[in-house]
Amino acid sequence: MVQAPILPSTQSPFWLPADASAHGPALDHHLLLNLWIALALLVLAHLILFAGLLARRRTEATNLWRIEYLPLALLALLFATLTIKAERLWAATRYTGASLTALQIEVTGVQFAWYFRYPGPDATFGRTRPQLVAPGEGNPLGLDPTDPHSADDEIASELVLPANREVDLRLNAQDVIHGFSIPELRLKQNAVPGQTIHIHFTPTTPGTYAILCTQLCGLGHYRMNATLHVLPPDQFAIWQAAHRKESTP
Ligand SMILES: [Cu+2]
C-alpha cells in the first residue's frame, strides 16, 4: 500500500508543491494572478511617483476626478473582483455541499494526533460520547458501544483515499483549535472544538502526502502530523476489503 513519497526533489523551492487535487489548479491560478497584479501595481506606482517628481508643476491640480477619484474607483473595483473570486473558490469546497456519492470520513484533531474514522459498511457513523474518550483503552474518539452503528466504524491514524472520488471530510477537535492542512491538496481548514466543519475535495494524483497541523496547539504541536495515501481506485477497494475483514469479529 505504501507508495514512493512525492519528494520535493523535482520541485522548485520557490513555488508551491505539485498539485494533487481537482480544485487546486484554480486556486494556484488565482494566487498567481494576484501576484502578477500586485507586481504590476507596484511598478506602476513607482513610475507615477518618479514621473511626478520629474515633471515640472505648472498649475494647481483642478481635475481631481480624473487623477484621483477615477483611479481609486478602478482600484477598488479590481480588488473587489479579486476578493469575490477568492471567496467563491474558498466557498466551493465548503458552503457548496459535497455530492451524495462522496466518501464520508470524520477527522478528529487532539493534542497531538489526527484520527480518521470511516463509517464502515453501514455508511453511518456510530455515536460518540466525550465521557467515553479513553485513548489508553483503545477508544480515542469515545465511540459508544451501545450504538449498533459504531460496531463497524474503522478508526485509523492514517488517511487512505481513492483517487478521483470526491471526499467529504467532517472536522472535529477534542481540546483546542487544530489546523488540518495538506499542502499538495491545497487544503487548510481549522478544526474547532464543539463544531463539525465540512470540507470536500477530490484527490487526483496517487501518492503519499503529509497531513500537518498548522495551528500552534501546544508543546507537541511540532510532531502533530499524519500521512495521507491516495490510491488508485482498484487498490483502494482491496485496502477497504482487507480492513473490513480485519474489523469484523
Ligand atoms: Cu494541532
Coordinates of N, CA and C and ligand atoms in Angstrom, one line a residue:
M1 N 0.8 -1.2 0.0 CA 0.0 0.0 0.0 C 0.9 1.3 0.0
V2 N 2.0 1.2 0.7 CA 2.8 2.4 0.8 C 3.5 2.6 -0.5
Q3 N 3.4 3.8 -1.0 CA 4.0 4.2 -2.3 C 5.1 5.1 -2.1
A4 N 5.9 5.3 -3.1 CA 7.0 6.2 -3.0 C 6.5 7.6 -2.7
P5 N 7.1 8.2 -1.7 CA 6.6 9.6 -1.3 C 6.9 10.6 -2.4
I6 N 6.1 11.6 -2.5 CA 6.4 12.6 -3.5 C 7.4 13.5 -2.8
L7 N 8.7 13.4 -3.2 CA 9.7 14.2 -2.6 C 9.8 15.5 -3.3
P8 N 10.3 16.5 -2.6 CA 10.4 17.8 -3.2 C 11.6 18.0 -4.2
S9 N 12.3 16.9 -4.5 CA 13.5 17.0 -5.3 C 13.2 17.5 -6.7
T10 N 12.0 17.2 -7.2 CA 11.6 17.6 -8.5 C 10.9 19.0 -8.5
Q11 N 10.8 19.5 -7.3 CA 10.0 20.8 -7.2 C 10.9 22.0 -6.9
S12 N 10.4 23.1 -7.3 CA 11.2 24.3 -7.0 C 11.0 24.7 -5.6
P13 N 12.0 25.1 -4.9 CA 11.8 25.6 -3.5 C 11.2 26.9 -3.4
F14 N 11.0 27.6 -4.6 CA 10.4 28.9 -4.6 C 8.9 28.9 -5.0
W15 N 8.4 27.7 -5.2 CA 7.0 27.7 -5.7 C 6.2 26.6 -4.9
L16 N 4.9 26.5 -5.1 CA 4.1 25.6 -4.4 C 4.4 24.1 -4.8
P17 N 4.1 23.2 -3.9 CA 4.3 21.8 -4.2 C 3.3 21.4 -5.3
A18 N 3.7 20.3 -6.0 CA 2.8 19.8 -7.1 C 1.4 19.6 -6.7
D19 N 0.5 20.0 -7.5 CA -0.9 20.0 -7.2 C -1.5 18.5 -7.3
A20 N -2.3 18.1 -6.3 CA -2.8 16.7 -6.4 C -4.3 16.7 -6.1
S21 N -5.0 17.8 -6.3 CA -6.5 17.8 -6.1 C -7.1 18.5 -7.3
A22 N -8.4 18.2 -7.4 CA -9.2 18.8 -8.6 C -9.4 20.3 -8.5
H23 N -9.6 20.8 -7.2 CA -9.8 22.2 -7.1 C -8.5 23.0 -7.0
G24 N -7.4 22.4 -6.9 CA -6.1 23.1 -6.7 C -5.7 24.0 -7.8
P25 N -5.8 23.6 -9.1 CA -5.3 24.5 -10.2 C -6.0 25.8 -10.2
A26 N -7.3 25.9 -9.9 CA -8.0 27.2 -9.9 C -7.4 28.1 -8.8
L27 N -7.1 27.5 -7.7 CA -6.6 28.3 -6.6 C -5.2 28.8 -6.9
D28 N -4.4 27.9 -7.5 CA -3.0 28.3 -7.9 C -3.1 29.5 -8.9
H29 N -4.0 29.3 -9.9 CA -4.1 30.3 -10.9 C -4.5 31.7 -10.3
H30 N -5.4 31.6 -9.3 CA -5.9 32.9 -8.7 C -4.7 33.5 -7.9
L31 N -4.0 32.7 -7.2 CA -2.8 33.2 -6.5 C -1.8 33.9 -7.4
L32 N -1.5 33.2 -8.5 CA -0.6 33.8 -9.5 C -1.1 35.1 -10.0
L33 N -2.4 35.1 -10.4 CA -3.0 36.3 -10.9 C -2.8 37.5 -9.9
N34 N -3.1 37.2 -8.6 CA -2.9 38.2 -7.6 C -1.5 38.7 -7.5
L35 N -0.5 37.8 -7.6 CA 0.9 38.2 -7.5 C 1.3 39.1 -8.7
W36 N 0.8 38.7 -9.9 CA 1.2 39.5 -11.1 C 0.5 40.9 -11.0
I37 N -0.7 40.9 -10.6 CA -1.4 42.2 -10.5 C -0.7 43.1 -9.4
A38 N -0.3 42.5 -8.3 CA 0.4 43.3 -7.2 C 1.7 43.8 -7.8
L39 N 2.4 43.0 -8.6 CA 3.7 43.4 -9.2 C 3.5 44.5 -10.1
A40 N 2.5 44.4 -11.0 CA 2.2 45.5 -12.0 C 1.8 46.8 -11.3
L41 N 1.0 46.7 -10.2 CA 0.7 47.9 -9.5 C 1.9 48.6 -8.8
L42 N 2.8 47.7 -8.3 CA 4.0 48.2 -7.7 C 4.8 49.0 -8.7
V43 N 5.0 48.4 -9.9 CA 5.8 49.1 -10.9 C 5.1 50.4 -11.3
L44 N 3.8 50.3 -11.5 CA 3.0 51.5 -12.0 C 3.1 52.6 -10.9
A45 N 3.0 52.3 -9.7 CA 3.0 53.3 -8.6 C 4.4 54.0 -8.6
H46 N 5.5 53.2 -8.8 CA 6.8 53.8 -8.8 C 7.0 54.7 -10.1
L47 N 6.5 54.3 -11.2 CA 6.6 55.1 -12.4 C 5.8 56.4 -12.2
I48 N 4.7 56.3 -11.6 CA 3.9 57.6 -11.4 C 4.6 58.5 -10.4
L49 N 5.2 57.8 -9.4 CA 5.9 58.6 -8.4 C 7.1 59.4 -9.0
F50 N 7.9 58.6 -9.8 CA 9.1 59.3 -10.4 C 8.6 60.3 -11.5
A51 N 7.6 60.0 -12.2 CA 7.1 61.0 -13.2 C 6.7 62.3 -12.5
G52 N 6.0 62.1 -11.4 CA 5.6 63.2 -10.6 C 6.7 64.1 -10.1
L53 N 7.8 63.4 -9.7 CA 9.0 64.1 -9.2 C 9.7 64.9 -10.3
L54 N 9.7 64.2 -11.5 CA 10.5 64.9 -12.6 C 9.7 66.0 -13.3
A55 N 8.4 65.8 -13.3 CA 7.6 66.8 -14.1 C 7.6 68.1 -13.3
R56 N 7.6 69.2 -14.1 CA 7.5 70.5 -13.5 C 6.1 70.9 -13.3
R57 N 5.8 71.2 -12.1 CA 4.4 71.6 -11.8 C 4.1 72.9 -12.4
R58 N 3.0 73.0 -13.2 CA 2.7 74.3 -13.8 C 1.6 74.9 -13.1
T59 N 0.5 74.2 -12.8 CA -0.6 74.8 -12.1 C -1.1 73.9 -11.0
E60 N -2.0 74.4 -10.2 CA -2.6 73.6 -9.1 C -3.5 72.6 -9.8
A61 N -3.5 71.4 -9.3 CA -4.4 70.4 -9.9 C -5.9 70.7 -9.6
T62 N -6.6 70.7 -10.7 CA -8.1 71.0 -10.5 C -8.9 69.8 -11.0
N63 N -8.3 69.0 -11.8 CA -9.1 67.8 -12.3 C -9.0 66.6 -11.4
L64 N -9.4 66.7 -10.1 CA -9.2 65.7 -9.1 C -9.9 64.4 -9.6
W65 N -11.1 64.6 -10.2 CA -11.9 63.4 -10.6 C -11.0 62.4 -11.5
R66 N -10.3 63.0 -12.4 CA -9.6 62.2 -13.4 C -8.3 61.6 -12.8
I67 N -7.6 62.4 -11.9 CA -6.3 61.9 -11.5 C -6.4 61.2 -10.1
E68 N -7.5 61.4 -9.4 CA -7.6 60.7 -8.1 C -8.8 59.8 -7.9
Y69 N -10.0 60.3 -8.1 CA -11.2 59.5 -7.8 C -11.3 58.4 -8.8
L70 N -11.1 58.6 -10.1 CA -11.3 57.6 -11.1 C -10.3 56.4 -10.9
P71 N -9.0 56.7 -10.7 CA -8.0 55.6 -10.4 C -8.4 54.8 -9.1
L72 N -8.8 55.6 -8.1 CA -9.2 55.0 -6.9 C -10.4 54.0 -7.0
A73 N -11.4 54.5 -7.8 CA -12.6 53.7 -8.1 C -12.2 52.4 -8.9
L74 N -11.3 52.6 -9.8 CA -10.9 51.4 -10.6 C -10.1 50.4 -9.8
L75 N -9.2 50.9 -8.9 CA -8.5 50.0 -8.0 C -9.5 49.3 -7.1
A76 N -10.4 50.0 -6.5 CA -11.4 49.4 -5.6 C -12.2 48.3 -6.3
L77 N -12.5 48.5 -7.6 CA -13.3 47.6 -8.4 C -12.4 46.3 -8.6
L78 N -11.1 46.5 -8.9 CA -10.2 45.4 -9.2 C -10.1 44.5 -7.9
F79 N -9.9 45.2 -6.8 CA -9.7 44.4 -5.5 C -11.0 43.7 -5.1
A80 N -12.1 44.4 -5.4 CA -13.4 43.7 -5.1 C -13.6 42.5 -5.9
T81 N -13.2 42.6 -7.2 CA -13.4 41.4 -8.1 C -12.5 40.3 -7.7
L82 N -11.2 40.6 -7.3 CA -10.3 39.5 -6.9 C -10.8 38.9 -5.6
T83 N -11.4 39.7 -4.7 CA -11.9 39.2 -3.4 C -13.1 38.3 -3.6
I84 N -14.0 38.7 -4.5 CA -15.2 37.9 -4.7 C -14.8 36.6 -5.3
K85 N -13.8 36.6 -6.3 CA -13.4 35.4 -6.9 C -12.7 34.4 -5.9
A86 N -11.9 35.0 -5.0 CA -11.2 34.2 -4.0 C -12.3 33.6 -3.0
E87 N -13.3 34.4 -2.7 CA -14.3 33.9 -1.8 C -15.1 32.7 -2.4
R88 N -15.3 32.8 -3.7 CA -16.1 31.8 -4.4 C -15.3 30.5 -4.4
L89 N -13.9 30.6 -4.7 CA -13.1 29.4 -4.7 C -13.1 28.8 -3.3
W90 N -13.0 29.6 -2.3 CA -13.0 29.1 -0.9 C -14.3 28.4 -0.6
A91 N -15.4 29.1 -1.0 CA -16.7 28.5 -0.6 C -17.0 27.2 -1.4
A92 N -16.4 27.0 -2.6 CA -16.8 25.9 -3.4 C -16.4 24.6 -2.7
T93 N -15.5 24.6 -1.8 CA -15.2 23.3 -1.1 C -15.8 23.3 0.3
R94 N -16.6 24.3 0.6 CA -17.2 24.4 2.0 C -18.7 24.6 2.0
Y95 N -19.1 25.8 1.5 CA -20.5 26.2 1.6 C -21.3 25.4 0.6
T96 N -20.8 25.1 -0.6 CA -21.4 24.3 -1.6 C -21.3 22.8 -1.1
G97 N -22.4 22.1 -0.9 CA -22.3 20.8 -0.4 C -21.6 19.8 -1.3
A98 N -21.1 18.7 -0.7 CA -20.5 17.6 -1.4 C -21.6 16.8 -2.1
S99 N -21.2 16.1 -3.2 CA -22.2 15.3 -3.9 C -22.6 14.1 -3.0
L100 N -23.7 13.5 -3.3 CA -24.3 12.5 -2.4 C -23.4 11.2 -2.4
T101 N -22.6 11.1 -3.5 CA -21.8 9.8 -3.6 C -20.4 10.0 -2.9
A102 N -20.2 11.2 -2.3 CA -18.8 11.4 -1.8 C -18.6 10.5 -0.6
L103 N -17.3 10.1 -0.5 CA -16.9 9.2 0.6 C -16.9 10.1 1.9
Q104 N -17.5 9.5 2.9 CA -17.7 10.3 4.2 C -16.6 9.8 5.1
I105 N -15.8 10.8 5.6 CA -14.8 10.5 6.6 C -14.8 11.5 7.7
E106 N -14.6 11.1 8.9 CA -14.5 12.1 10.0 C -13.1 12.2 10.5
V107 N -12.6 13.5 10.7 CA -11.3 13.8 11.1 C -11.4 14.4 12.5
T108 N -10.6 13.9 13.4 CA -10.6 14.5 14.8 C -9.2 14.9 15.1
G109 N -9.0 16.2 15.5 CA -7.7 16.6 16.0 C -7.7 16.6 17.5
V110 N -6.6 16.1 18.1 CA -6.5 16.1 19.5 C -5.0 16.2 19.8
Q111 N -4.6 16.9 20.9 CA -3.2 17.1 21.2 C -2.6 15.7 21.4
F112 N -1.7 15.2 20.6 CA -1.2 15.8 19.4 C -1.2 14.8 18.3
A113 N -2.4 14.5 17.8 CA -2.6 13.5 16.8 C -3.8 13.7 16.0
W114 N -3.9 13.1 14.8 CA -5.1 13.2 14.0 C -5.7 11.8 13.9
Y115 N -7.0 11.7 14.1 CA -7.7 10.4 14.0 C -8.6 10.5 12.8
F116 N -8.7 9.4 12.1 CA -9.6 9.3 10.9 C -10.6 8.2 11.1
R117 N -11.9 8.5 10.9 CA -12.9 7.5 11.1 C -13.7 7.2 9.9
Y118 N -13.8 6.0 9.5 CA -14.6 5.5 8.3 C -15.9 4.9 8.9
P119 N -17.1 5.2 8.3 CA -18.3 4.8 8.9 C -18.6 3.3 8.7
G120 N -17.8 2.6 7.9 CA -18.0 1.1 7.7 C -19.1 0.8 6.7
P121 N -19.4 -0.5 6.6 CA -20.4 -0.9 5.6 C -21.8 -0.3 5.7
D122 N -22.1 0.0 7.0 CA -23.5 0.6 7.2 C -23.5 2.1 6.8
A123 N -22.4 2.7 6.4 CA -22.3 4.0 5.9 C -22.9 5.1 7.0
T124 N -22.9 4.7 8.2 CA -23.4 5.6 9.3 C -22.4 5.6 10.4
F125 N -22.0 6.8 10.8 CA -21.1 7.0 11.9 C -21.8 6.6 13.2
G126 N -21.1 5.8 14.1 CA -21.7 5.5 15.4 C -21.6 6.7 16.3
R127 N -22.4 6.7 17.3 CA -22.5 7.8 18.3 C -21.2 7.9 19.1
T128 N -20.7 9.1 19.4 CA -19.6 9.2 20.3 C -20.0 10.0 21.5
R129 N -19.4 9.7 22.6 CA -19.7 10.5 23.8 C -18.4 10.9 24.5
P130 N -18.2 12.2 24.8 CA -17.0 12.6 25.4 C -16.6 11.9 26.7
Q131 N -17.6 11.4 27.5 CA -17.2 10.7 28.7 C -16.5 9.4 28.4
L132 N -16.7 8.8 27.2 CA -16.1 7.5 26.9 C -14.7 7.6 26.2
V133 N -14.2 8.9 26.0 CA -12.9 9.1 25.4 C -11.8 8.5 26.3
A134 N -11.1 7.5 25.8 CA -10.1 6.8 26.6 C -9.0 6.3 25.6
P135 N -8.0 7.1 25.2 CA -7.0 6.7 24.2 C -6.2 5.5 24.7
G136 N -6.0 5.4 26.1 CA -5.2 4.3 26.6 C -5.9 3.0 26.5
E137 N -7.3 3.0 26.4 CA -8.1 1.8 26.3 C -8.5 1.5 24.9
G138 N -7.9 2.2 23.9 CA -8.2 2.0 22.5 C -9.5 2.6 22.0
N139 N -10.0 3.6 22.8 CA -11.2 4.3 22.3 C -10.9 5.8 22.3
P140 N -10.1 6.3 21.4 CA -9.7 7.7 21.4 C -10.8 8.7 21.1
L141 N -11.8 8.2 20.4 CA -12.9 9.1 20.0 C -14.1 9.0 20.9
G142 N -14.1 8.1 21.8 CA -15.3 7.9 22.7 C -16.4 7.3 22.0
L143 N -16.1 6.3 21.2 CA -17.2 5.6 20.5 C -18.1 4.8 21.5
D144 N -19.4 5.0 21.3 CA -20.4 4.4 22.2 C -20.7 2.9 21.8
P145 N -20.3 1.9 22.5 CA -20.5 0.5 22.1 C -22.0 0.1 22.1
T146 N -22.8 0.9 22.7 CA -24.2 0.5 22.8 C -25.0 0.9 21.5
D147 N -24.3 1.8 20.6 CA -24.9 2.2 19.4 C -24.5 1.1 18.3
P148 N -25.5 0.5 17.7 CA -25.2 -0.6 16.7 C -24.4 0.0 15.5
H149 N -24.5 1.3 15.2 CA -23.8 1.8 14.1 C -22.3 1.9 14.4
S150 N -21.9 1.9 15.7 CA -20.5 2.1 16.0 C -19.7 0.8 15.8
A151 N -20.3 -0.4 15.7 CA -19.6 -1.7 15.7 C -18.7 -1.8 14.5
D152 N -19.1 -1.2 13.3 CA -18.2 -1.4 12.1 C -17.4 -0.1 11.8
D153 N -17.4 0.8 12.7 CA -16.6 2.1 12.4 C -15.2 1.7 12.5
E154 N -14.4 2.2 11.5 CA -13.0 2.0 11.5 C -12.2 3.2 11.8
I155 N -11.4 3.2 12.9 CA -10.6 4.3 13.3 C -9.2 4.1 12.9
A156 N -8.6 5.1 12.2 CA -7.2 4.9 11.7 C -6.4 6.1 12.1
S157 N -5.1 5.9 12.1 CA -4.2 7.0 12.3 C -3.6 7.5 11.0
E158 N -3.9 6.8 9.9 CA -3.5 7.2 8.5 C -4.8 7.4 7.7
L159 N -4.7 8.4 6.8 CA -5.9 8.6 5.9 C -5.6 7.9 4.6
V160 N -6.5 7.1 4.2 CA -6.3 6.4 2.9 C -7.5 6.7 2.0
L161 N -7.3 7.3 0.8 CA -8.4 7.7 0.0 C -8.2 7.2 -1.5
P162 N -9.3 7.0 -2.2 CA -9.2 6.6 -3.6 C -9.0 7.8 -4.4
A163 N -8.2 7.7 -5.5 CA -8.0 8.9 -6.4 C -9.3 9.1 -7.2
N164 N -9.6 10.3 -7.6 CA -10.7 10.7 -8.4 C -12.0 10.4 -7.9
R165 N -12.2 10.3 -6.6 CA -13.5 10.2 -6.0 C -13.6 11.4 -5.0
E166 N -14.8 12.0 -5.0 CA -15.0 13.1 -4.0 C -15.0 12.6 -2.6
V167 N -14.4 13.4 -1.7 CA -14.3 13.0 -0.3 C -14.9 14.2 0.5
D168 N -15.8 13.8 1.4 CA -16.4 14.8 2.3 C -15.9 14.6 3.7
L169 N -15.0 15.5 4.1 CA -14.4 15.4 5.5 C -15.3 16.2 6.5
R170 N -15.5 15.6 7.7 CA -16.1 16.4 8.7 C -15.0 16.5 9.8
L171 N -14.7 17.8 10.1 CA -13.5 18.0 11.0 C -14.0 18.4 12.4
N172 N -13.4 17.7 13.4 CA -13.7 18.0 14.8 C -12.4 18.2 15.5
A173 N -12.5 18.8 16.7 CA -11.3 18.8 17.6 C -11.8 18.5 19.0
Q174 N -11.0 17.8 19.8 CA -11.4 17.4 21.1 C -11.0 18.5 22.2
D175 N -9.9 19.2 22.0 CA -9.4 20.0 23.1 C -9.2 21.5 22.7
V176 N -8.3 21.7 21.7 CA -8.1 23.1 21.3 C -8.2 23.2 19.8
I177 N -8.0 24.4 19.2 CA -8.2 24.5 17.7 C -6.9 23.9 17.1
H178 N -7.1 23.1 16.1 CA -6.0 22.5 15.3 C -6.2 22.9 13.9
G179 N -5.2 22.9 13.1 CA -5.3 23.3 11.7 C -5.0 22.1 10.8
F180 N -6.0 21.6 10.2 CA -5.9 20.5 9.2 C -5.4 21.0 7.9
S181 N -4.2 20.5 7.5 CA -3.7 21.0 6.2 C -2.9 19.9 5.4
I182 N -3.2 19.9 4.1 CA -2.5 19.0 3.2 C -2.0 19.9 2.1
P183 N -0.8 20.4 2.1 CA -0.4 21.4 1.1 C -0.6 20.9 -0.4
E184 N -0.2 19.7 -0.7 CA -0.4 19.2 -2.1 C -1.8 19.2 -2.5
L185 N -2.8 19.1 -1.6 CA -4.2 19.0 -2.0 C -4.8 20.4 -1.8
R186 N -4.0 21.4 -1.5 CA -4.4 22.8 -1.3 C -5.6 22.8 -0.3
L187 N -5.4 22.1 0.8 CA -6.4 22.1 1.8 C -5.9 22.7 3.1
K188 N -6.6 23.6 3.7 CA -6.3 24.1 5.0 C -7.6 24.6 5.7
Q189 N -7.9 24.0 6.8 CA -9.1 24.3 7.5 C -8.9 24.0 9.0
N190 N -9.3 25.0 9.8 CA -9.2 24.8 11.2 C -10.2 23.7 11.7
A191 N -9.8 22.9 12.7 CA -10.7 22.0 13.4 C -11.0 22.7 14.7
V192 N -12.3 22.9 15.0 CA -12.6 23.8 16.2 C -13.4 22.9 17.2
P193 N -13.1 22.9 18.5 CA -13.8 22.1 19.5 C -15.3 22.6 19.5
G194 N -16.2 21.7 19.5 CA -17.6 22.0 19.6 C -18.3 22.2 18.2
Q195 N -17.5 22.2 17.1 CA -18.0 22.4 15.8 C -17.7 21.2 14.9
T196 N -18.6 20.9 13.9 CA -18.2 20.0 12.9 C -18.2 20.7 11.6
I197 N -17.0 20.8 11.0 CA -16.8 21.6 9.8 C -16.6 20.7 8.6
H198 N -17.4 20.9 7.6 CA -17.2 20.1 6.4 C -16.3 20.7 5.4
I199 N -15.5 19.9 4.7 CA -14.7 20.4 3.6 C -14.6 19.2 2.6
H200 N -14.9 19.5 1.3 CA -14.9 18.4 0.4 C -14.0 18.7 -0.8
F201 N -13.4 17.6 -1.4 CA -12.4 17.8 -2.4 C -12.2 16.4 -3.1
T202 N -11.5 16.4 -4.2 CA -11.3 15.2 -5.0 C -9.8 15.1 -5.2
P203 N -9.1 14.1 -4.5 CA -7.7 13.9 -4.8 C -7.5 13.3 -6.2
T204 N -6.5 13.7 -7.0 CA -6.4 13.3 -8.3 C -5.1 12.4 -8.6
T205 N -4.1 12.7 -7.8 CA -2.8 12.0 -8.1 C -2.5 11.0 -7.0
P206 N -2.4 9.7 -7.3 CA -2.0 8.7 -6.3 C -0.6 9.1 -5.7
G207 N -0.4 8.9 -4.4 CA 0.9 9.2 -3.8 C 0.7 9.3 -2.3
T208 N 1.8 9.6 -1.7 CA 1.8 9.8 -0.2 C 2.1 11.2 0.1
Y209 N 1.3 11.8 1.0 CA 1.4 13.2 1.3 C 1.3 13.4 2.8
A210 N 1.9 14.5 3.3 CA 1.9 14.8 4.7 C 0.7 15.6 5.1
I211 N 0.1 15.2 6.2 CA -1.0 15.9 6.8 C -0.4 16.7 8.0
L212 N -0.6 18.0 8.0 CA 0.0 18.8 9.1 C -1.0 19.4 10.0
C213 N -0.5 19.9 11.1 CA -1.3 20.8 12.0 C -0.7 22.2 11.8
T214 N -1.5 23.1 11.4 CA -1.0 24.5 11.1 C -1.4 25.5 12.2
Q215 N -1.9 25.0 13.3 CA -2.1 25.9 14.5 C -1.2 25.5 15.6
L216 N -0.6 26.5 16.2 CA 0.3 26.2 17.4 C -0.6 25.7 18.5
C217 N -0.7 24.4 18.7 CA -1.8 23.9 19.5 C -1.2 23.3 20.9
G218 N 0.1 23.5 21.1 CA 0.6 23.1 22.4 C 2.1 22.7 22.2
L219 N 2.6 22.1 23.3 CA 4.1 21.8 23.3 C 4.4 20.7 22.2
G220 N 3.5 19.8 21.9 CA 3.7 18.7 21.0 C 3.3 19.1 19.6
H221 N 3.0 20.4 19.3 CA 2.5 20.7 18.0 C 3.4 20.3 16.9
Y222 N 4.7 20.4 17.1 CA 5.7 20.1 16.0 C 5.6 18.6 15.5
R223 N 5.1 17.7 16.4 CA 5.0 16.3 16.0 C 3.6 15.9 15.7
M224 N 2.7 16.9 15.5 CA 1.3 16.6 15.2 C 1.1 16.5 13.7
N225 N 1.5 15.3 13.1 CA 1.2 15.1 11.7 C 0.8 13.7 11.4
A226 N 0.3 13.5 10.2 CA -0.2 12.2 9.9 C 0.1 12.0 8.4
T227 N -0.3 10.8 7.8 CA 0.1 10.6 6.4 C -1.2 10.3 5.7
L228 N -1.2 10.8 4.5 CA -2.3 10.6 3.5 C -1.8 9.7 2.4
H229 N -2.5 8.6 2.1 CA -2.2 7.7 1.0 C -3.3 7.9 0.0
V230 N -3.1 8.4 -1.2 CA -4.1 8.4 -2.2 C -3.8 7.2 -3.1
L231 N -4.7 6.2 -3.2 CA -4.5 5.0 -4.0 C -5.4 5.0 -5.3
P232 N -4.9 4.3 -6.3 CA -5.8 4.1 -7.5 C -7.1 3.4 -7.0
P233 N -8.2 3.6 -7.6 CA -9.5 3.1 -7.1 C -9.5 1.6 -6.9
D234 N -8.8 0.8 -7.7 CA -8.8 -0.7 -7.5 C -8.0 -1.1 -6.3
Q235 N -6.9 -0.4 -6.1 CA -6.1 -0.7 -4.9 C -6.8 -0.2 -3.6
F236 N -7.6 0.9 -3.7 CA -8.4 1.3 -2.5 C -9.4 0.3 -2.2
A237 N -10.0 -0.3 -3.2 CA -11.1 -1.3 -3.0 C -10.4 -2.5 -2.2
I238 N -9.2 -2.9 -2.6 CA -8.6 -4.0 -2.0 C -8.2 -3.6 -0.5
W239 N -7.7 -2.4 -0.3 CA -7.4 -2.0 1.1 C -8.7 -2.0 1.9
Q240 N -9.8 -1.5 1.3 CA -11.0 -1.4 2.1 C -11.5 -2.8 2.5
A241 N -11.5 -3.7 1.5 CA -11.9 -5.0 1.8 C -11.1 -5.7 2.9
A242 N -9.8 -5.5 2.8 CA -8.9 -6.1 3.8 C -9.2 -5.5 5.2
H243 N -9.4 -4.2 5.3 CA -9.7 -3.6 6.5 C -11.1 -4.0 7.1
R244 N -12.0 -4.2 6.2 CA -13.3 -4.6 6.7 C -13.3 -6.0 7.3
K245 N -12.5 -6.9 6.7 CA -12.3 -8.2 7.2 C -11.7 -8.2 8.6
E246 N -10.6 -7.3 8.7 CA -9.9 -7.2 10.0 C -10.9 -6.7 11.1
S247 N -11.7 -5.8 10.7 CA -12.5 -5.2 11.8 C -13.8 -6.0 12.1
T248 N -14.1 -7.0 11.2 CA -15.2 -7.9 11.5 C -14.8 -9.0 12.5
P249 N -15.5 -9.1 13.6 CA -15.1 -10.1 14.6 C -15.4 -11.5 14.0
Ligands
CU1 CU -2.6 20.6 16.5

